[in-house]
Each structure stands twice: as C-alpha cells, then as structure tokens.
C-alpha cells in the first residue's frame, strides 16, 4: 500500500465506531493527507465506500488480508 | 453541497432501543448532516446523567435467547438484571460502543438534543437529572427543525 500520514487501528470495533474514529482522525489531517485505517468489522468495507462517497474524501485503496481490512483514505 | 438534515424522535428507554437513535445521529453527523434528536416519554431515560438502561425478553419473542425459556420463567425476579448484564457483556466482547460513549460522540459532533418538556413535567423529572448541553422544548420546537429535514425518523 502507498504511503500514509497517519494510522488508525479500529480492530475489534463495531459499527459505527470505525467510521466515527476515522472521521475524528481525518479532522486532524490537512487536505491531501492520507489516513491508513485497519478494521476487522466486515461491514466496514461497504461503510467506508459510502462514507467516502458522501463526504468527498477519496477511498484510494482497500484490501483484505488475514481477516483484516485495510483502507487508505485521502482527505478532501 | 448544502448541509442535509436528519430529525429523529426517540421514544424508547431500554438498552437495546437506545442504540438506533445514537448510532444514526452520530453517523449522520460524521457524514456532515445537521442532526436533531427529540427525546420524549421513555426516551428521556437516554438523557439521564447516569442512565440505568435495561433490556428484557418479556413481550419480545424476537430476542435471541441462549436457551429456550417459558415466558413465566423470564418474568422471575432477577431475570431482567441478568439479561441486561449478559447483553452488556456481549456488546463489549463484540466491540459495540456503550450508550454513554455514543451519546458523548453525538454531543461532540454537535448533535442537538431536545428533551420534551411536557414529559419531563409529566414524570416529575428535574432538569438536574439530565446531562448538560441539551435543550428543552415541545412539539413546535421539533417541527421547526423537522419541517426542513431531509430524513425524519421515529424510533
């Protein structure tokens, strides 16, 4: 995965906490910076896509590996 | 993009039904919605400083039980407390936020919470019972915001 500016480990957290934590983390970044999010909630995949679509932040990449989900999100 | 608005009426005061209003309100706020929640009747319990929310299987045949149990047994003293602590334990183990945690996030995200003044009076509750940072109002207050809302939910 590409470089990132900040990492958020939301492993073990369930809906809607990964989204709420990500929102908080993005607020501390400046426009163009990238947040790396780790989650274990399978619902997070669809939720982060929907979050990106509605907030304008770009979901650059996401993948699943060993039961974990990884996301790269660039702040708009 | 003009801000969308979500209006919710929260009427239930049990542990399970505390979740929908707070989950939806906090998530909508994270998505950029302006949110107002109107708490009325038993929903007022969700605004207490120290909410003592319980869950019961009585009158709720849809609740998953660890083992089948006749309704009369479910009504025995202590059963509600047991079910509540089992539910809380399960929520914690599954990484589900506590009600207080979600409520705090709503307040941080500037979700506006309005307690129904009529039901506060009806139940002889005092403003001291409730958390700070909330408003008090009536049906007209709700419609002032809900009338312009994009989504309006009754929970």
PDB file of C-alpha atoms in Angstrom:
ATOM      1  CA  UNK A   1       0.000   0.000   0.000  1.00  0.00           C
ATOM      2  CA  UNK A   2       1.054   3.562  -0.643  1.00  0.00           C
ATOM      3  CA  UNK A   3       2.468   5.941   1.947  1.00  0.00           C
ATOM      4  CA  UNK A   4       0.242   7.462   4.568  1.00  0.00           C
ATOM      5  CA  UNK A   5       0.425  10.292   7.102  1.00  0.00           C
ATOM      6  CA  UNK A   6      -1.489   8.779   9.986  1.00  0.00           C
ATOM      7  CA  UNK A   7      -2.706   5.350  11.044  1.00  0.00           C
ATOM      8  CA  UNK A   8      -5.931   4.401  12.793  1.00  0.00           C
ATOM      9  CA  UNK A   9      -6.316   0.918  14.222  1.00  0.00           C
ATOM     10  CA  UNK A  10     -10.040   0.234  14.559  1.00  0.00           C
ATOM     11  CA  UNK A  11      -9.566  -3.511  15.021  1.00  0.00           C
ATOM     12  CA  UNK A  12     -12.215  -5.114  17.227  1.00  0.00           C
ATOM     13  CA  UNK A  13     -14.541  -2.122  16.941  1.00  0.00           C
ATOM     14  CA  UNK A  14     -18.016  -2.486  15.542  1.00  0.00           C
ATOM     15  CA  UNK A  15     -20.387  -0.210  13.625  1.00  0.00           C
ATOM     16  CA  UNK A  16     -20.408   2.768  13.747  1.00  0.00           C
ATOM     17  CA  UNK A  17     -17.135   3.198  15.699  1.00  0.00           C
ATOM     18  CA  UNK A  18     -14.671   2.682  12.808  1.00  0.00           C
ATOM     19  CA  UNK A  19     -16.415   5.433  10.828  1.00  0.00           C
ATOM     20  CA  UNK A  20     -16.644   7.782  13.810  1.00  0.00           C
ATOM     21  CA  UNK A  21     -12.975   7.245  14.710  1.00  0.00           C
ATOM     22  CA  UNK A  22     -11.961   7.759  11.075  1.00  0.00           C
ATOM     23  CA  UNK A  23     -13.941  10.983  10.904  1.00  0.00           C
ATOM     24  CA  UNK A  24     -12.137  12.211  14.011  1.00  0.00           C
ATOM     25  CA  UNK A  25      -8.713  11.217  12.659  1.00  0.00           C
ATOM     26  CA  UNK A  26      -9.391  12.897   9.306  1.00  0.00           C
ATOM     27  CA  UNK A  27     -10.305  16.099  11.122  1.00  0.00           C
ATOM     28  CA  UNK A  28      -6.734  16.300  12.457  1.00  0.00           C
ATOM     29  CA  UNK A  29      -5.228  15.926   8.967  1.00  0.00           C
ATOM     30  CA  UNK A  30      -4.936  18.606   6.339  1.00  0.00           C
ATOM     31  CA  UNK A  31      -6.311  18.402   2.833  1.00  0.00           C
ATOM     32  CA  UNK A  32      -4.461  15.872   0.674  1.00  0.00           C
ATOM     33  CA  UNK A  33      -3.025  13.901   3.567  1.00  0.00           C
ATOM     34  CA  UNK A  34      -3.696  10.177   3.772  1.00  0.00           C
ATOM     35  CA  UNK A  35      -5.168   8.121   6.615  1.00  0.00           C
ATOM     36  CA  UNK A  36      -4.479   4.394   6.890  1.00  0.00           C
ATOM     37  CA  UNK A  37      -7.308   2.539   8.612  1.00  0.00           C
ATOM     38  CA  UNK A  38      -7.240  -1.025   9.928  1.00  0.00           C
ATOM     39  CA  UNK A  39     -10.577  -2.657  10.768  1.00  0.00           C
ATOM     40  CA  UNK A  40     -11.972  -6.112  11.498  1.00  0.00           C
ATOM     41  CA  UNK A  41     -15.675  -5.314  11.089  1.00  0.00           C
ATOM     42  CA  UNK A  42     -16.739  -6.830   7.732  1.00  0.00           C
ATOM     43  CA  UNK A  43     -19.431  -4.140   7.470  1.00  0.00           C
ATOM     44  CA  UNK A  44     -16.681  -1.502   7.373  1.00  0.00           C
ATOM     45  CA  UNK A  45     -15.904  -2.220   3.700  1.00  0.00           C
ATOM     46  CA  UNK A  46     -19.254  -1.039   2.452  1.00  0.00           C
ATOM     47  CA  UNK A  47     -19.445   1.653   5.105  1.00  0.00           C
ATOM     48  CA  UNK A  48     -16.125   3.251   4.154  1.00  0.00           C
ATOM     49  CA  UNK A  49     -17.160   3.285   0.499  1.00  0.00           C
ATOM     50  CA  UNK A  50     -20.392   5.032   1.470  1.00  0.00           C
ATOM     51  CA  UNK A  51     -18.527   7.381   3.822  1.00  0.00           C
ATOM     52  CA  UNK A  52     -16.139   8.397   1.040  1.00  0.00           C
ATOM     53  CA  UNK A  53     -18.953   8.947  -1.435  1.00  0.00           C
ATOM     54  CA  UNK A  54     -20.873  11.174   0.965  1.00  0.00           C
ATOM     55  CA  UNK A  55     -18.016  13.184   2.452  1.00  0.00           C
ATOM     56  CA  UNK A  56     -15.896  13.697  -0.664  1.00  0.00           C
ATOM     57  CA  UNK A  57     -12.822  12.098   0.942  1.00  0.00           C
ATOM     58  CA  UNK A  58     -11.199   9.719  -1.527  1.00  0.00           C
ATOM     59  CA  UNK A  59     -11.012   5.997  -0.784  1.00  0.00           C
ATOM     60  CA  UNK A  60      -7.764   5.362  -2.648  1.00  0.00           C
ATOM     61  CA  UNK A  61      -7.345   1.713  -1.887  1.00  0.00           C
ATOM     62  CA  UNK A  62      -8.736  -1.087   0.197  1.00  0.00           C
ATOM     63  CA  UNK A  63      -7.796  -4.684   0.685  1.00  0.00           C
ATOM     64  CA  UNK A  64      -8.471  -7.670   2.881  1.00  0.00           C
ATOM     65  CA  UNK A  65      -5.657  -9.698   4.352  1.00  0.00           C
ATOM     66  CA  UNK A  66      -5.737 -12.326   7.081  1.00  0.00           C
ATOM     67  CA  UNK A  67      -9.214 -11.389   8.268  1.00  0.00           C
ATOM     68  CA  UNK A  68      -8.390  -7.686   8.496  1.00  0.00           C
ATOM     69  CA  UNK A  69      -9.460  -4.859   6.275  1.00  0.00           C
ATOM     70  CA  UNK A  70      -7.090  -2.073   5.268  1.00  0.00           C
ATOM     71  CA  UNK A  71      -8.126   1.274   3.812  1.00  0.00           C
ATOM     72  CA  UNK A  72      -6.281   4.299   2.512  1.00  0.00           C
ATOM     73  CA  UNK A  73      -8.313   7.463   2.566  1.00  0.00           C
ATOM     74  CA  UNK A  74      -7.175  10.845   1.288  1.00  0.00           C
ATOM     75  CA  UNK A  75      -8.690  13.874   2.936  1.00  0.00           C
ATOM     76  CA  UNK A  76     -10.534  16.148   0.520  1.00  0.00           C
TER      77      UNK A  76
ATOM     78  CA  UNK B   1     -23.161  20.948  -1.092  1.00  0.00           C
ATOM     79  CA  UNK B   2     -25.706  22.304   1.375  1.00  0.00           C
ATOM     80  CA  UNK B   3     -25.930  20.506   4.688  1.00  0.00           C
ATOM     81  CA  UNK B   4     -28.535  17.757   4.863  1.00  0.00           C
ATOM     82  CA  UNK B   5     -30.713  17.486   7.936  1.00  0.00           C
ATOM     83  CA  UNK B   6     -31.744  14.438   9.978  1.00  0.00           C
ATOM     84  CA  UNK B   7     -34.513  14.649  12.571  1.00  0.00           C
ATOM     85  CA  UNK B   8     -35.160  11.777  14.999  1.00  0.00           C
ATOM     86  CA  UNK B   9     -37.810  11.251  17.660  1.00  0.00           C
ATOM     87  CA  UNK B  10     -36.540   8.872  20.367  1.00  0.00           C
ATOM     88  CA  UNK B  11     -39.360   7.366  22.406  1.00  0.00           C
ATOM     89  CA  UNK B  12     -37.894   4.231  23.965  1.00  0.00           C
ATOM     90  CA  UNK B  13     -35.913   3.873  27.170  1.00  0.00           C
ATOM     91  CA  UNK B  14     -34.419   0.392  27.005  1.00  0.00           C
ATOM     92  CA  UNK B  15     -30.794  -0.609  26.473  1.00  0.00           C
ATOM     93  CA  UNK B  16     -31.410  -2.155  23.055  1.00  0.00           C
ATOM     94  CA  UNK B  17     -33.544   0.683  21.720  1.00  0.00           C
ATOM     95  CA  UNK B  18     -31.087   3.311  22.919  1.00  0.00           C
ATOM     96  CA  UNK B  19     -28.815   2.305  20.060  1.00  0.00           C
ATOM     97  CA  UNK B  20     -30.707   3.261  16.881  1.00  0.00           C
ATOM     98  CA  UNK B  21     -31.081   6.978  17.668  1.00  0.00           C
ATOM     99  CA  UNK B  22     -27.491   7.401  18.911  1.00  0.00           C
ATOM    100  CA  UNK B  23     -25.893   5.297  16.140  1.00  0.00           C
ATOM    101  CA  UNK B  24     -27.808   7.085  13.407  1.00  0.00           C
ATOM    102  CA  UNK B  25     -27.320  10.537  14.903  1.00  0.00           C
ATOM    103  CA  UNK B  26     -23.550  10.138  15.404  1.00  0.00           C
ATOM    104  CA  UNK B  27     -23.009   8.590  11.977  1.00  0.00           C
ATOM    105  CA  UNK B  28     -25.106  11.204  10.199  1.00  0.00           C
ATOM    106  CA  UNK B  29     -23.114  13.921  11.954  1.00  0.00           C
ATOM    107  CA  UNK B  30     -19.892  12.247  10.756  1.00  0.00           C
ATOM    108  CA  UNK B  31     -21.283  12.327   7.222  1.00  0.00           C
ATOM    109  CA  UNK B  32     -21.897  16.040   7.504  1.00  0.00           C
ATOM    110  CA  UNK B  33     -25.581  16.081   8.403  1.00  0.00           C
ATOM    111  CA  UNK B  34     -27.031  18.577  10.801  1.00  0.00           C
ATOM    112  CA  UNK B  35     -28.863  16.420  13.363  1.00  0.00           C
ATOM    113  CA  UNK B  36     -31.536  16.992  15.962  1.00  0.00           C
ATOM    114  CA  UNK B  37     -32.966  14.323  18.270  1.00  0.00           C
ATOM    115  CA  UNK B  38     -36.176  14.927  20.190  1.00  0.00           C
ATOM    116  CA  UNK B  39     -36.484  12.733  23.304  1.00  0.00           C
ATOM    117  CA  UNK B  40     -39.979  12.113  24.578  1.00  0.00           C
ATOM    118  CA  UNK B  41     -41.692   9.750  27.039  1.00  0.00           C
ATOM    119  CA  UNK B  42     -39.368   6.809  27.857  1.00  0.00           C
ATOM    120  CA  UNK B  43     -36.751   8.199  25.501  1.00  0.00           C
ATOM    121  CA  UNK B  44     -35.973  10.726  28.257  1.00  0.00           C
ATOM    122  CA  UNK B  45     -34.111   7.931  30.067  1.00  0.00           C
ATOM    123  CA  UNK B  46     -31.413   8.226  27.403  1.00  0.00           C
ATOM    124  CA  UNK B  47     -30.618  11.756  28.562  1.00  0.00           C
ATOM    125  CA  UNK B  48     -30.173  10.928  32.257  1.00  0.00           C
ATOM    126  CA  UNK B  49     -26.765  11.751  33.743  1.00  0.00           C
ATOM    127  CA  UNK B  50     -26.354   8.115  34.739  1.00  0.00           C
ATOM    128  CA  UNK B  51     -28.711   6.152  32.519  1.00  0.00           C
ATOM    129  CA  UNK B  52     -29.756   2.832  34.048  1.00  0.00           C
ATOM    130  CA  UNK B  53     -30.927   1.131  30.886  1.00  0.00           C
ATOM    131  CA  UNK B  54     -32.198  -2.423  30.991  1.00  0.00           C
ATOM    132  CA  UNK B  55     -33.209  -4.998  28.432  1.00  0.00           C
ATOM    133  CA  UNK B  56     -35.986  -7.574  28.723  1.00  0.00           C
ATOM    134  CA  UNK B  57     -37.223 -10.503  26.691  1.00  0.00           C
ATOM    135  CA  UNK B  58     -40.761 -10.004  28.019  1.00  0.00           C
ATOM    136  CA  UNK B  59     -43.132  -9.024  25.237  1.00  0.00           C
ATOM    137  CA  UNK B  60     -40.239  -9.519  22.830  1.00  0.00           C
ATOM    138  CA  UNK B  61     -40.331 -13.032  21.345  1.00  0.00           C
ATOM    139  CA  UNK B  62     -37.725 -11.947  18.785  1.00  0.00           C
ATOM    140  CA  UNK B  63     -34.921 -11.680  21.317  1.00  0.00           C
ATOM    141  CA  UNK B  64     -32.310 -14.411  20.763  1.00  0.00           C
ATOM    142  CA  UNK B  65     -32.020 -16.465  23.964  1.00  0.00           C
ATOM    143  CA  UNK B  66     -29.109 -18.727  24.927  1.00  0.00           C
ATOM    144  CA  UNK B  67     -31.715 -21.436  25.647  1.00  0.00           C
ATOM    145  CA  UNK B  68     -35.484 -21.711  25.156  1.00  0.00           C
ATOM    146  CA  UNK B  69     -37.295 -20.467  28.242  1.00  0.00           C
ATOM    147  CA  UNK B  70     -41.016 -20.236  29.100  1.00  0.00           C
ATOM    148  CA  UNK B  71     -42.304 -16.679  29.421  1.00  0.00           C
ATOM    149  CA  UNK B  72     -43.299 -17.184  33.068  1.00  0.00           C
ATOM    150  CA  UNK B  73     -39.701 -18.049  33.905  1.00  0.00           C
ATOM    151  CA  UNK B  74     -38.493 -14.971  32.057  1.00  0.00           C
ATOM    152  CA  UNK B  75     -40.687 -12.901  34.387  1.00  0.00           C
ATOM    153  CA  UNK B  76     -38.979 -14.116  37.579  1.00  0.00           C
ATOM    154  CA  UNK B  77     -37.228 -11.535  39.793  1.00  0.00           C
ATOM    155  CA  UNK B  78     -33.623 -11.015  38.763  1.00  0.00           C
ATOM    156  CA  UNK B  79     -34.122 -12.169  35.200  1.00  0.00           C
ATOM    157  CA  UNK B  80     -34.102  -8.648  33.751  1.00  0.00           C
ATOM    158  CA  UNK B  81     -30.892  -7.788  35.560  1.00  0.00           C
ATOM    159  CA  UNK B  82     -29.308 -10.997  34.342  1.00  0.00           C
ATOM    160  CA  UNK B  83     -30.346 -10.392  30.727  1.00  0.00           C
ATOM    161  CA  UNK B  84     -29.082  -6.818  30.914  1.00  0.00           C
ATOM    162  CA  UNK B  85     -25.666  -7.834  32.179  1.00  0.00           C
ATOM    163  CA  UNK B  86     -25.448 -10.621  29.584  1.00  0.00           C
ATOM    164  CA  UNK B  87     -26.311  -8.155  26.824  1.00  0.00           C
ATOM    165  CA  UNK B  88     -23.759  -5.609  28.054  1.00  0.00           C
ATOM    166  CA  UNK B  89     -21.064  -8.287  28.244  1.00  0.00           C
ATOM    167  CA  UNK B  90     -21.874  -9.455  24.731  1.00  0.00           C
ATOM    168  CA  UNK B  91     -21.789  -5.918  23.350  1.00  0.00           C
ATOM    169  CA  UNK B  92     -18.406  -5.289  24.935  1.00  0.00           C
ATOM    170  CA  UNK B  93     -16.955  -8.517  23.546  1.00  0.00           C
ATOM    171  CA  UNK B  94     -18.183  -7.623  20.046  1.00  0.00           C
ATOM    172  CA  UNK B  95     -16.685  -4.141  20.112  1.00  0.00           C
ATOM    173  CA  UNK B  96     -20.060  -2.389  20.219  1.00  0.00           C
ATOM    174  CA  UNK B  97     -19.847   1.070  21.794  1.00  0.00           C
ATOM    175  CA  UNK B  98     -21.603   1.763  25.085  1.00  0.00           C
ATOM    176  CA  UNK B  99     -24.651   4.024  25.020  1.00  0.00           C
ATOM    177  CA  UNK B 100     -22.774   6.670  27.039  1.00  0.00           C
ATOM    178  CA  UNK B 101     -19.873   6.559  24.567  1.00  0.00           C
ATOM    179  CA  UNK B 102     -22.157   7.056  21.556  1.00  0.00           C
ATOM    180  CA  UNK B 103     -24.038   9.822  23.326  1.00  0.00           C
ATOM    181  CA  UNK B 104     -20.755  11.575  24.087  1.00  0.00           C
ATOM    182  CA  UNK B 105     -19.784  11.333  20.418  1.00  0.00           C
ATOM    183  CA  UNK B 106     -23.136  12.833  19.437  1.00  0.00           C
ATOM    184  CA  UNK B 107     -22.538  15.771  21.765  1.00  0.00           C
ATOM    185  CA  UNK B 108     -19.010  16.235  20.451  1.00  0.00           C
ATOM    186  CA  UNK B 109     -20.375  16.256  16.900  1.00  0.00           C
ATOM    187  CA  UNK B 110     -22.873  18.934  17.899  1.00  0.00           C
ATOM    188  CA  UNK B 111     -25.960  16.786  17.535  1.00  0.00           C
ATOM    189  CA  UNK B 112     -28.701  18.898  19.057  1.00  0.00           C
ATOM    190  CA  UNK B 113     -30.671  17.030  21.708  1.00  0.00           C
ATOM    191  CA  UNK B 114     -34.056  18.272  22.830  1.00  0.00           C
ATOM    192  CA  UNK B 115     -35.920  16.886  25.843  1.00  0.00           C
ATOM    193  CA  UNK B 116     -39.704  17.036  25.650  1.00  0.00           C
ATOM    194  CA  UNK B 117     -40.670  19.488  28.404  1.00  0.00           C
ATOM    195  CA  UNK B 118     -44.198  18.080  28.675  1.00  0.00           C
ATOM    196  CA  UNK B 119     -42.994  14.547  29.509  1.00  0.00           C
ATOM    197  CA  UNK B 120     -40.277  15.890  31.838  1.00  0.00           C
ATOM    198  CA  UNK B 121     -43.108  17.508  33.816  1.00  0.00           C
ATOM    199  CA  UNK B 122     -45.423  14.517  33.434  1.00  0.00           C
ATOM    200  CA  UNK B 123     -42.915  12.167  35.059  1.00  0.00           C
ATOM    201  CA  UNK B 124     -41.910  14.735  37.716  1.00  0.00           C
ATOM    202  CA  UNK B 125     -38.348  14.698  36.442  1.00  0.00           C
ATOM    203  CA  UNK B 126     -35.964  17.567  37.142  1.00  0.00           C
ATOM    204  CA  UNK B 127     -33.547  19.253  34.774  1.00  0.00           C
ATOM    205  CA  UNK B 128     -30.857  18.272  37.272  1.00  0.00           C
ATOM    206  CA  UNK B 129     -31.454  14.624  36.292  1.00  0.00           C
ATOM    207  CA  UNK B 130     -30.266  15.251  32.751  1.00  0.00           C
ATOM    208  CA  UNK B 131     -26.897  15.848  31.122  1.00  0.00           C
ATOM    209  CA  UNK B 132     -25.794  19.376  30.334  1.00  0.00           C
ATOM    210  CA  UNK B 133     -25.857  20.791  26.845  1.00  0.00           C
ATOM    211  CA  UNK B 134     -29.393  19.785  25.919  1.00  0.00           C
ATOM    212  CA  UNK B 135     -32.415  21.908  25.122  1.00  0.00           C
ATOM    213  CA  UNK B 136     -35.995  21.660  26.326  1.00  0.00           C
ATOM    214  CA  UNK B 137     -38.969  22.185  24.077  1.00  0.00           C
ATOM    215  CA  UNK B 138     -42.257  20.960  22.715  1.00  0.00           C
ATOM    216  CA  UNK B 139     -43.806  19.694  19.516  1.00  0.00           C
ATOM    217  CA  UNK B 140     -43.481  23.049  17.790  1.00  0.00           C
ATOM    218  CA  UNK B 141     -39.742  23.079  18.556  1.00  0.00           C
ATOM    219  CA  UNK B 142     -39.436  19.686  16.895  1.00  0.00           C
ATOM    220  CA  UNK B 143     -41.279  20.794  13.766  1.00  0.00           C
ATOM    221  CA  UNK B 144     -39.163  23.913  13.427  1.00  0.00           C
ATOM    222  CA  UNK B 145     -36.220  21.641  12.593  1.00  0.00           C
ATOM    223  CA  UNK B 146     -38.047  18.554  11.241  1.00  0.00           C
ATOM    224  CA  UNK B 147     -40.053  20.621   8.774  1.00  0.00           C
ATOM    225  CA  UNK B 148     -36.864  21.340   6.851  1.00  0.00           C
ATOM    226  CA  UNK B 149     -35.297  17.912   7.338  1.00  0.00           C
ATOM    227  CA  UNK B 150     -34.305  15.531   4.550  1.00  0.00           C
ATOM    228  CA  UNK B 151     -34.798  12.451   6.737  1.00  0.00           C
ATOM    229  CA  UNK B 152     -37.180  12.144   9.651  1.00  0.00           C
ATOM    230  CA  UNK B 153     -37.303   9.031  11.841  1.00  0.00           C
ATOM    231  CA  UNK B 154     -39.471   7.887  14.710  1.00  0.00           C
ATOM    232  CA  UNK B 155     -37.714   5.372  16.938  1.00  0.00           C
TER     233      UNK B 155
END
